[in-house]
Amino acid sequence: MTTTSGPLSGLRVLELGNFIAGPFAGQLLGDYGAEVLKIEAPESGDSMRRWGVTVDGESLWWPSIARNKKSVAIDLRQPDGRELVRKLVAEADIVLENFRPGTLAKWGMDYPTLSEINSRVILVHVSGFGQNGPRSTDAGFGSVGEAMGGIRHTTGNPGLPPTRVGISLGDSLAALFAVIGTLAAVHERSVSGRGQEVDVAIYEAVAALMESTMADHEIGGVTRGRTGSVLPGVAPSNVYPTSDGAEIIIAANADTVFRRLCTAMGRPELADDPKFATHGPRGDNMAEIDAVIGEWTRGMTGDELLKSMEDNSVPAGRIYTAPDMLADPQYAARDMVVRLVNQFGIAVPATGVVPKFSRSQPATPVPGPGLGEHTREVLAALAGVDESQWDDLRSAGTAVQSTS
């Protein structure tokens, strides 16, 4: 078995499941140096291999979401396959799964069973609604979690239906909480010597980011809704027009920063106007001050506006698209664009590892593997499968697949 580098080097993760929430958590753990063994169904593999934009039949997302992982093709629907995975559990630190609750129990792989095999194993669940409650066994995709978590209601423009953020936010937030929970459980295990279950629900991961919305409603009598590109009561903080059509956000809502913006605009008197001088009145008069700023920004290009904001220490930035990210020197300086060469020789750009580490920075990510690429290696090293057993395991209707 190969070794890894990074702050989680030495931890071994079994990743079970498909799509985004579980696999993205596995990607992050692998980014930080854990050895991630991805258990995939023979023949089909993870659906993410074919998800989104594809070239030559392979998803351009796959090299990234499966990076640093080893593909072990085992059929969990087969008794022999489940037995092989139980052997791997004995050598694992973490089992990460995102099946519908109850599936692992049906397969004889629930936490009480796995903890008998390995008392130190941490079982991390990612699901739509969590492992208990009246909706626990319902199918729960990220979009439903975003709706129930509250963020869909607050996303979009006033008077229009709620909109999607533009990425799979619910799944990604659940993955982030799965990683946080995993690390907390690993720390606790260093004290107790025992594993435990970590239970992440997508709707809860979204709800956890919804600030004081429940208190605002119940105590303050305010139910937050859709506000477009502005935050009510916070000004100026908006996207402003330019002569060349660039979209620039200026965040000058602090009193001292607003004064610097007024100086840049050649309108220092605005900073002393009672309607704009302090935070509260500026929020009350948001439309008026935004109109004044917008009239000024229309007279310059995006680059000219950004230079003015930089010279006056006013936070500002261009609304980026993918081409902007790929060309930006800040991204390049912090290795935030890595190119992962897939099986067809295409250098697929992807984001780098976040965060950065001063001593234990992980190695450059390795692109997602071919289906079953590491089956032989992993099962020989960790499950005691020797060459004499391969024909039986690989025969029609049985448990494994290997491309090596």
CSV table of C-alpha atoms in Angstrom, one decimal:
chain,number,residue,atom,x,y,z
A,1,MET,CA,0.0,0.0,0.0
A,2,THR,CA,1.2,3.5,-0.8
A,3,THR,CA,1.8,6.2,1.8
A,4,THR,CA,0.3,9.6,1.7
A,5,SER,CA,1.4,13.1,2.9
A,6,GLY,CA,-0.6,15.7,4.7
A,7,PRO,CA,-2.0,16.3,8.2
A,8,LEU,CA,-4.3,13.2,8.0
A,9,SER,CA,-1.5,10.9,6.8
A,10,GLY,CA,-1.9,7.5,8.5
A,11,LEU,CA,-5.7,7.6,8.6
A,12,ARG,CA,-7.6,5.1,6.4
A,13,VAL,CA,-11.1,5.8,5.1
A,14,LEU,CA,-13.5,3.5,3.4
A,15,GLU,CA,-15.9,5.5,1.3
A,16,LEU,CA,-19.2,4.0,0.4
A,17,GLY,CA,-21.9,5.6,-1.6
A,18,ASN,CA,-22.4,7.8,-4.7
A,19,PHE,CA,-23.0,11.3,-6.0
A,20,ILE,CA,-21.8,14.4,-4.2
A,21,ALA,CA,-22.2,14.7,-0.4
A,22,GLY,CA,-20.3,11.5,0.7
A,23,PRO,CA,-17.7,11.6,-2.1
A,24,PHE,CA,-16.9,15.3,-1.6
A,25,ALA,CA,-16.3,14.6,2.1
A,26,GLY,CA,-14.0,11.7,0.9
A,27,GLN,CA,-12.2,14.1,-1.5
A,28,LEU,CA,-11.5,16.5,1.3
A,29,LEU,CA,-10.2,13.8,3.7
A,30,GLY,CA,-8.0,12.6,0.8
A,31,ASP,CA,-6.8,16.2,0.1
A,32,TYR,CA,-5.6,16.3,3.7
A,33,GLY,CA,-3.6,13.1,3.4
A,34,ALA,CA,-5.9,10.3,4.5
A,35,GLU,CA,-5.8,7.1,2.4
A,36,VAL,CA,-9.3,6.8,0.9
A,37,LEU,CA,-10.5,3.5,-0.4
A,38,LYS,CA,-13.5,4.1,-2.6
A,39,ILE,CA,-15.8,1.1,-2.7
A,40,GLU,CA,-17.7,1.1,-6.0
A,41,ALA,CA,-20.2,-1.2,-7.7
A,42,PRO,CA,-18.5,-3.4,-10.4
A,43,GLU,CA,-19.5,-2.6,-13.9
A,44,SER,CA,-21.1,0.8,-13.2
A,45,GLY,CA,-19.1,2.5,-10.4
A,46,ASP,CA,-20.0,5.8,-8.9
A,47,SER,CA,-22.6,7.8,-10.9
A,48,MET,CA,-20.3,10.8,-10.7
A,49,ARG,CA,-18.1,9.1,-13.3
A,50,ARG,CA,-20.8,10.2,-15.8
A,51,TRP,CA,-22.3,13.3,-14.1
A,52,GLY,CA,-22.3,16.8,-15.5
A,53,VAL,CA,-20.2,17.8,-18.5
A,54,THR,CA,-18.4,14.8,-20.1
A,55,VAL,CA,-15.6,14.3,-22.6
A,56,ASP,CA,-15.0,10.9,-24.1
A,57,GLY,CA,-17.7,9.6,-21.8
A,58,GLU,CA,-16.0,10.7,-18.5
A,59,SER,CA,-17.2,13.5,-16.3
A,60,LEU,CA,-14.9,16.5,-16.0
A,61,TRP,CA,-15.8,16.5,-12.3
A,62,TRP,CA,-14.6,12.9,-11.7
A,63,PRO,CA,-10.8,13.6,-11.7
A,64,SER,CA,-11.4,16.1,-8.9
A,65,ILE,CA,-14.2,14.6,-6.7
A,66,ALA,CA,-12.4,11.2,-6.8
A,67,ARG,CA,-8.9,12.5,-6.5
A,68,ASN,CA,-6.4,10.8,-4.2
A,69,LYS,CA,-8.8,7.8,-3.9
A,70,LYS,CA,-8.2,4.2,-4.7
A,71,SER,CA,-11.0,2.5,-6.5
A,72,VAL,CA,-12.0,-0.9,-5.1
A,73,ALA,CA,-14.8,-2.5,-7.1
A,74,ILE,CA,-16.8,-4.6,-4.7
A,75,ASP,CA,-20.5,-5.4,-5.0
A,76,LEU,CA,-22.1,-4.6,-1.6
A,77,ARG,CA,-25.3,-6.4,-2.8
A,78,GLN,CA,-23.5,-9.7,-2.7
A,79,PRO,CA,-22.8,-11.5,0.6
A,80,ASP,CA,-19.2,-12.2,-0.6
A,81,GLY,CA,-18.7,-8.5,-1.3
A,82,ARG,CA,-20.0,-7.5,2.1
A,83,GLU,CA,-17.7,-9.9,3.8
A,84,LEU,CA,-14.7,-8.4,1.9
A,85,VAL,CA,-15.7,-5.0,3.1
A,86,ARG,CA,-16.0,-6.2,6.7
A,87,LYS,CA,-12.4,-7.4,6.4
A,88,LEU,CA,-11.4,-3.9,5.2
A,89,VAL,CA,-13.3,-2.3,8.1
A,90,ALA,CA,-11.0,-4.2,10.5
A,91,GLU,CA,-8.1,-2.2,9.0
A,92,ALA,CA,-9.9,1.2,8.7
A,93,ASP,CA,-10.2,4.3,10.8
A,94,ILE,CA,-13.3,5.7,9.2
A,95,VAL,CA,-16.2,4.4,7.2
A,96,LEU,CA,-18.0,7.2,5.3
A,97,GLU,CA,-21.4,6.4,3.8
A,98,ASN,CA,-24.3,8.2,2.2
A,99,PHE,CA,-26.9,5.5,1.6
A,100,ARG,CA,-30.4,5.9,2.7
A,101,PRO,CA,-30.7,5.2,6.4
A,102,GLY,CA,-31.4,1.6,7.1
A,103,THR,CA,-29.4,0.3,4.1
A,104,LEU,CA,-26.3,-0.6,6.1
A,105,ALA,CA,-28.4,-2.4,8.8
A,106,LYS,CA,-30.1,-4.4,6.0
A,107,TRP,CA,-26.7,-5.5,4.8
A,108,GLY,CA,-25.4,-6.4,8.3
A,109,MET,CA,-23.0,-3.5,8.3
A,110,ASP,CA,-24.6,-1.1,10.9
A,111,TYR,CA,-22.5,0.5,13.6
A,112,PRO,CA,-23.0,-2.2,16.3
A,113,THR,CA,-21.8,-4.8,13.8
A,114,LEU,CA,-18.8,-2.8,12.5
A,115,SER,CA,-17.7,-1.8,16.0
A,116,GLU,CA,-17.5,-5.5,17.0
A,117,ILE,CA,-15.1,-5.9,14.1
A,118,ASN,CA,-13.2,-2.8,15.0
A,119,SER,CA,-14.0,-0.9,18.2
A,120,ARG,CA,-12.0,2.1,17.0
A,121,VAL,CA,-13.8,2.6,13.7
A,122,ILE,CA,-15.8,5.8,13.2
A,123,LEU,CA,-18.9,5.5,11.1
A,124,VAL,CA,-19.8,8.7,9.3
A,125,HIS,CA,-23.4,8.9,7.9
A,126,VAL,CA,-24.5,11.6,5.4
A,127,SER,CA,-28.1,11.5,4.4
A,128,GLY,CA,-31.0,13.8,3.6
A,129,PHE,CA,-32.7,13.8,7.0
A,130,GLY,CA,-30.4,12.0,9.4
A,131,GLN,CA,-30.5,8.6,11.0
A,132,ASN,CA,-33.7,9.1,13.1
A,133,GLY,CA,-36.9,11.1,13.0
A,134,PRO,CA,-40.1,10.7,11.0
A,135,ARG,CA,-38.4,11.5,7.6
A,136,SER,CA,-35.2,9.6,8.2
A,137,THR,CA,-35.9,6.9,5.7
A,138,ASP,CA,-37.1,9.2,2.9
A,139,ALA,CA,-35.0,9.9,-0.1
A,140,GLY,CA,-33.4,13.3,0.5
A,141,PHE,CA,-31.4,15.0,-2.3
A,142,GLY,CA,-29.5,18.3,-1.8
A,143,SER,CA,-32.2,20.4,-3.4
A,144,VAL,CA,-34.7,19.2,-0.8
A,145,GLY,CA,-32.2,19.9,2.0
A,146,GLU,CA,-31.7,23.4,0.7
A,147,ALA,CA,-35.4,23.9,0.7
A,148,MET,CA,-36.0,22.6,4.2
A,149,GLY,CA,-32.8,24.2,5.6
A,150,GLY,CA,-34.2,27.6,4.6
A,151,ILE,CA,-31.6,28.9,2.1
A,152,ARG,CA,-33.9,28.5,-1.0
A,153,HIS,CA,-36.4,30.8,0.6
A,154,THR,CA,-33.8,33.6,1.0
A,155,THR,CA,-32.1,33.1,-2.4
A,156,GLY,CA,-33.3,35.2,-5.4
A,157,ASN,CA,-35.0,38.5,-6.0
A,158,PRO,CA,-38.0,39.9,-4.2
A,159,GLY,CA,-41.4,39.0,-5.7
A,160,LEU,CA,-39.9,36.1,-7.8
A,161,PRO,CA,-39.8,32.4,-7.0
A,162,PRO,CA,-36.8,31.1,-5.0
A,163,THR,CA,-33.7,30.2,-7.0
A,164,ARG,CA,-30.9,27.7,-6.8
A,165,VAL,CA,-27.5,29.1,-5.7
A,166,GLY,CA,-25.9,27.7,-8.9
A,167,ILE,CA,-23.9,24.8,-7.3
A,168,SER,CA,-24.9,21.8,-5.2
A,169,LEU,CA,-24.7,23.8,-2.0
A,170,GLY,CA,-26.6,21.4,0.3
A,171,ASP,CA,-24.5,18.4,-0.6
A,172,SER,CA,-21.3,20.4,-0.2
A,173,LEU,CA,-22.3,21.8,3.1
A,174,ALA,CA,-23.1,18.3,4.4
A,175,ALA,CA,-19.7,17.1,3.2
A,176,LEU,CA,-18.0,19.9,5.1
A,177,PHE,CA,-19.9,19.1,8.3
A,178,ALA,CA,-19.1,15.4,7.7
A,179,VAL,CA,-15.4,16.2,7.6
A,180,ILE,CA,-15.6,18.5,10.7
A,181,GLY,CA,-17.5,15.7,12.6
A,182,THR,CA,-15.0,13.1,11.5
A,183,LEU,CA,-12.1,15.2,12.8
A,184,ALA,CA,-13.9,15.8,16.1
A,185,ALA,CA,-14.5,12.0,16.5
A,186,VAL,CA,-10.9,11.2,15.6
A,187,HIS,CA,-9.8,13.6,18.4
A,188,GLU,CA,-12.2,12.1,20.9
A,189,ARG,CA,-11.0,8.7,20.0
A,190,SER,CA,-7.5,9.7,20.9
A,191,VAL,CA,-8.8,10.2,24.5
A,192,SER,CA,-11.4,7.3,24.8
A,193,GLY,CA,-9.8,4.8,22.4
A,194,ARG,CA,-13.2,4.1,20.9
A,195,GLY,CA,-15.0,5.0,17.7
A,196,GLN,CA,-18.5,6.3,17.4
A,197,GLU,CA,-21.1,7.4,14.8
A,198,VAL,CA,-21.2,10.8,13.2
A,199,ASP,CA,-24.7,11.7,11.8
A,200,VAL,CA,-24.9,14.5,9.2
A,201,ALA,CA,-28.3,15.5,7.7
A,202,ILE,CA,-28.2,17.7,4.6
A,203,TYR,CA,-31.1,19.9,5.7
A,204,GLU,CA,-29.3,20.4,9.1
A,205,ALA,CA,-26.1,21.4,7.4
A,206,VAL,CA,-27.9,24.1,5.5
A,207,ALA,CA,-29.9,25.2,8.5
A,208,ALA,CA,-26.7,25.6,10.5
A,209,LEU,CA,-25.7,28.4,8.2
A,210,MET,CA,-29.0,30.3,8.5
A,211,GLU,CA,-27.7,32.8,11.1
A,212,SER,CA,-30.4,34.3,13.3
A,213,THR,CA,-33.4,33.6,11.0
A,214,MET,CA,-35.4,31.6,13.6
A,215,ALA,CA,-34.8,34.2,16.4
A,216,ASP,CA,-35.5,37.0,14.0
A,217,HIS,CA,-38.9,35.5,13.3
A,218,GLU,CA,-39.9,34.3,16.8
A,219,ILE,CA,-38.6,37.2,18.8
A,220,GLY,CA,-38.1,40.0,16.4
A,221,GLY,CA,-41.1,39.5,14.3
A,222,VAL,CA,-39.1,39.5,11.1
A,223,THR,CA,-39.2,36.6,8.6
A,224,ARG,CA,-36.3,37.0,6.3
A,225,GLY,CA,-37.0,36.7,2.6
A,226,ARG,CA,-35.4,37.2,-0.8
A,227,THR,CA,-33.4,40.4,-1.1
A,228,GLY,CA,-31.5,40.0,-4.4
A,229,SER,CA,-27.9,41.2,-4.3
A,230,VAL,CA,-28.2,43.3,-1.2
A,231,LEU,CA,-28.3,42.6,2.6
A,232,PRO,CA,-31.1,44.9,4.0
A,233,GLY,CA,-29.7,47.5,6.4
A,234,VAL,CA,-26.1,47.1,5.2
A,235,ALA,CA,-24.9,49.7,2.7
A,236,PRO,CA,-23.1,50.3,0.5
A,237,SER,CA,-22.5,46.6,-0.4
A,238,ASN,CA,-23.7,45.8,-3.8
A,239,VAL,CA,-22.8,45.1,-7.4
A,240,TYR,CA,-22.2,48.4,-9.4
A,241,PRO,CA,-22.1,49.0,-13.1
A,242,THR,CA,-19.1,50.1,-15.2
A,243,SER,CA,-18.6,51.5,-18.7
A,244,ASP,CA,-17.4,48.2,-20.1
A,245,GLY,CA,-20.1,46.0,-18.5
A,246,ALA,CA,-17.9,44.5,-15.8
A,247,GLU,CA,-19.7,43.5,-12.6
A,248,ILE,CA,-17.8,44.9,-9.6
A,249,ILE,CA,-18.9,44.4,-6.0
A,250,ILE,CA,-18.0,47.2,-3.5
A,251,ALA,CA,-18.2,46.5,0.2
A,252,ALA,CA,-17.9,49.8,2.0
A,253,ASN,CA,-20.5,49.3,4.7
A,254,ALA,CA,-18.2,50.2,7.6
A,255,ASP,CA,-18.2,53.8,8.6
A,256,THR,CA,-14.4,54.4,8.1
A,257,VAL,CA,-14.4,52.5,4.8
A,258,PHE,CA,-17.4,54.5,3.5
A,259,ARG,CA,-15.5,57.6,4.2
A,260,ARG,CA,-12.6,56.4,2.1
A,261,LEU,CA,-15.1,55.5,-0.7
A,262,CYS,CA,-16.5,59.0,-0.6
A,263,THR,CA,-12.9,60.4,-0.9
A,264,ALA,CA,-12.3,58.1,-4.0
A,265,MET,CA,-15.5,59.4,-5.5
A,266,GLY,CA,-14.6,63.0,-5.0
A,267,ARG,CA,-17.6,63.4,-2.7
A,268,PRO,CA,-16.2,63.7,0.8
A,269,GLU,CA,-19.2,65.6,2.0
A,270,LEU,CA,-21.4,62.4,1.7
A,271,ALA,CA,-19.5,60.9,4.7
A,272,ASP,CA,-20.8,63.8,6.9
A,273,ASP,CA,-24.3,63.8,5.5
A,274,PRO,CA,-26.7,62.6,8.4
A,275,LYS,CA,-28.4,60.3,5.9
A,276,PHE,CA,-25.1,58.4,5.2
A,277,ALA,CA,-22.6,59.2,8.0
A,278,THR,CA,-23.3,56.1,10.1
A,279,HIS,CA,-24.3,52.5,9.6
A,280,GLY,CA,-28.0,52.7,10.5
A,281,PRO,CA,-29.0,55.7,8.4
A,282,ARG,CA,-27.0,54.4,5.4
A,283,GLY,CA,-29.0,51.2,5.6
A,284,ASP,CA,-32.3,53.1,5.7
A,285,ASN,CA,-31.2,55.1,2.6
A,286,MET,CA,-29.6,52.2,0.7
A,287,ALA,CA,-31.3,52.9,-2.6
A,288,GLU,CA,-30.3,56.6,-2.6
A,289,ILE,CA,-26.6,55.9,-1.8
A,290,ASP,CA,-26.4,53.0,-4.3
A,291,ALA,CA,-27.8,55.3,-7.0
A,292,VAL,CA,-25.1,57.9,-6.3
A,293,ILE,CA,-22.3,55.2,-6.3
A,294,GLY,CA,-23.7,53.6,-9.5
A,295,GLU,CA,-23.7,56.9,-11.3
A,296,TRP,CA,-20.0,57.4,-10.4
A,297,THR,CA,-18.9,53.8,-11.3
A,298,ARG,CA,-20.6,54.0,-14.8
A,299,GLY,CA,-18.0,56.6,-15.8
A,300,MET,CA,-15.0,54.1,-15.6
A,301,THR,CA,-14.1,50.6,-16.7
A,302,GLY,CA,-14.0,47.7,-14.3
A,303,ASP,CA,-10.1,47.8,-14.2
A,304,GLU,CA,-10.2,51.6,-13.5
A,305,LEU,CA,-12.7,51.1,-10.7
A,306,LEU,CA,-10.8,48.3,-9.1
A,307,LYS,CA,-7.6,50.4,-9.2
A,308,SER,CA,-9.4,53.3,-7.5
A,309,MET,CA,-10.7,51.0,-4.8
A,310,GLU,CA,-7.3,49.5,-4.2
A,311,ASP,CA,-5.7,52.9,-4.0
A,312,ASN,CA,-8.2,54.0,-1.4
A,313,SER,CA,-8.3,50.7,0.6
A,314,VAL,CA,-11.9,50.0,-0.2
A,315,PRO,CA,-12.8,46.2,-0.4
A,316,ALA,CA,-13.9,45.4,-4.0
A,317,GLY,CA,-13.8,42.6,-6.4
A,318,ARG,CA,-14.9,41.5,-9.9
A,319,ILE,CA,-17.7,39.0,-10.1
A,320,TYR,CA,-15.7,36.1,-11.4
A,321,THR,CA,-16.5,33.4,-13.9
A,322,ALA,CA,-14.4,30.3,-14.6
A,323,PRO,CA,-12.1,32.2,-17.1
A,324,ASP,CA,-11.4,34.8,-14.5
A,325,MET,CA,-10.4,32.2,-11.9
A,326,LEU,CA,-8.1,30.4,-14.4
A,327,ALA,CA,-6.3,33.6,-15.2
A,328,ASP,CA,-6.1,35.3,-11.8
A,329,PRO,CA,-2.6,35.7,-10.3
A,330,GLN,CA,-3.9,35.3,-6.8
A,331,TYR,CA,-5.3,31.9,-7.6
A,332,ALA,CA,-2.0,31.0,-9.2
A,333,ALA,CA,0.1,32.3,-6.3
A,334,ARG,CA,-1.8,30.0,-3.9
A,335,ASP,CA,-1.9,26.9,-6.1
A,336,MET,CA,-5.7,27.2,-6.4
A,337,VAL,CA,-5.7,25.8,-9.9
A,338,VAL,CA,-4.3,22.3,-10.3
A,339,ARG,CA,-4.4,20.3,-13.5
A,340,LEU,CA,-5.3,16.6,-13.1
A,341,VAL,CA,-4.5,14.5,-16.2
A,342,ASN,CA,-7.3,12.0,-16.7
A,343,GLN,CA,-7.1,8.6,-18.4
A,344,PHE,CA,-7.5,10.2,-21.9
A,345,GLY,CA,-4.5,12.5,-21.3
A,346,ILE,CA,-6.7,15.6,-20.8
A,347,ALA,CA,-5.3,18.1,-18.2
A,348,VAL,CA,-8.5,18.8,-16.3
A,349,PRO,CA,-8.3,22.0,-14.2
A,350,ALA,CA,-9.6,21.8,-10.6
A,351,THR,CA,-9.4,23.8,-7.4
A,352,GLY,CA,-6.4,23.3,-5.2
A,353,VAL,CA,-6.4,22.1,-1.6
A,354,VAL,CA,-8.1,24.3,1.0
A,355,PRO,CA,-6.8,25.3,3.5
A,356,LYS,CA,-3.0,25.6,3.3
A,357,PHE,CA,-0.8,24.1,5.9
A,358,SER,CA,2.6,25.5,7.0
A,359,ARG,CA,4.3,22.2,7.8
A,360,SER,CA,2.2,19.3,6.5
A,361,GLN,CA,1.0,20.6,3.1
A,362,PRO,CA,-0.4,17.6,1.2
A,363,ALA,CA,1.1,16.5,-2.1
A,364,THR,CA,-0.4,17.6,-5.4
A,365,PRO,CA,-3.7,15.7,-5.9
A,366,VAL,CA,-3.8,12.6,-8.0
A,367,PRO,CA,-6.7,12.4,-10.4
A,368,GLY,CA,-9.7,10.1,-9.9
A,369,PRO,CA,-8.9,6.4,-10.7
A,370,GLY,CA,-10.3,4.0,-13.2
A,371,LEU,CA,-13.0,1.7,-11.9
A,372,GLY,CA,-11.5,-1.1,-10.0
A,373,GLU,CA,-8.0,0.1,-10.5
A,374,HIS,CA,-6.8,-0.7,-7.0
A,375,THR,CA,-9.0,-3.8,-6.2
A,376,ARG,CA,-6.2,-6.3,-6.3
A,377,GLU,CA,-3.7,-4.2,-4.4
A,378,VAL,CA,-6.1,-3.3,-1.6
A,379,LEU,CA,-7.7,-6.7,-1.1
A,380,ALA,CA,-4.3,-8.5,-1.2
A,381,ALA,CA,-2.8,-6.1,1.3
A,382,LEU,CA,-5.8,-5.7,3.7
A,383,ALA,CA,-8.2,-8.5,3.2
A,384,GLY,CA,-5.8,-11.4,2.7
A,385,VAL,CA,-7.1,-12.2,-0.8
A,386,ASP,CA,-4.4,-14.2,-2.7
A,387,GLU,CA,-4.2,-15.1,-6.4
A,388,SER,CA,-5.9,-18.5,-5.9
A,389,GLN,CA,-9.1,-16.7,-4.8
A,390,TRP,CA,-9.4,-14.3,-7.7
A,391,ASP,CA,-11.2,-16.6,-10.2
A,392,ASP,CA,-13.9,-17.4,-7.8
A,393,LEU,CA,-14.4,-13.7,-6.8
A,394,ARG,CA,-14.4,-12.5,-10.4
A,395,SER,CA,-16.7,-15.1,-11.8
A,396,ALA,CA,-20.1,-14.1,-13.1
A,397,GLY,CA,-22.5,-12.9,-10.4
A,398,THR,CA,-19.9,-12.6,-7.7
A,399,ALA,CA,-18.3,-9.8,-5.8
A,400,VAL,CA,-15.4,-7.9,-7.3
A,401,GLN,CA,-13.9,-6.3,-10.4
A,402,SER,CA,-10.3,-5.4,-11.1
A,403,THR,CA,-8.7,-3.5,-14.0
A,404,SER,CA,-5.2,-4.2,-12.8
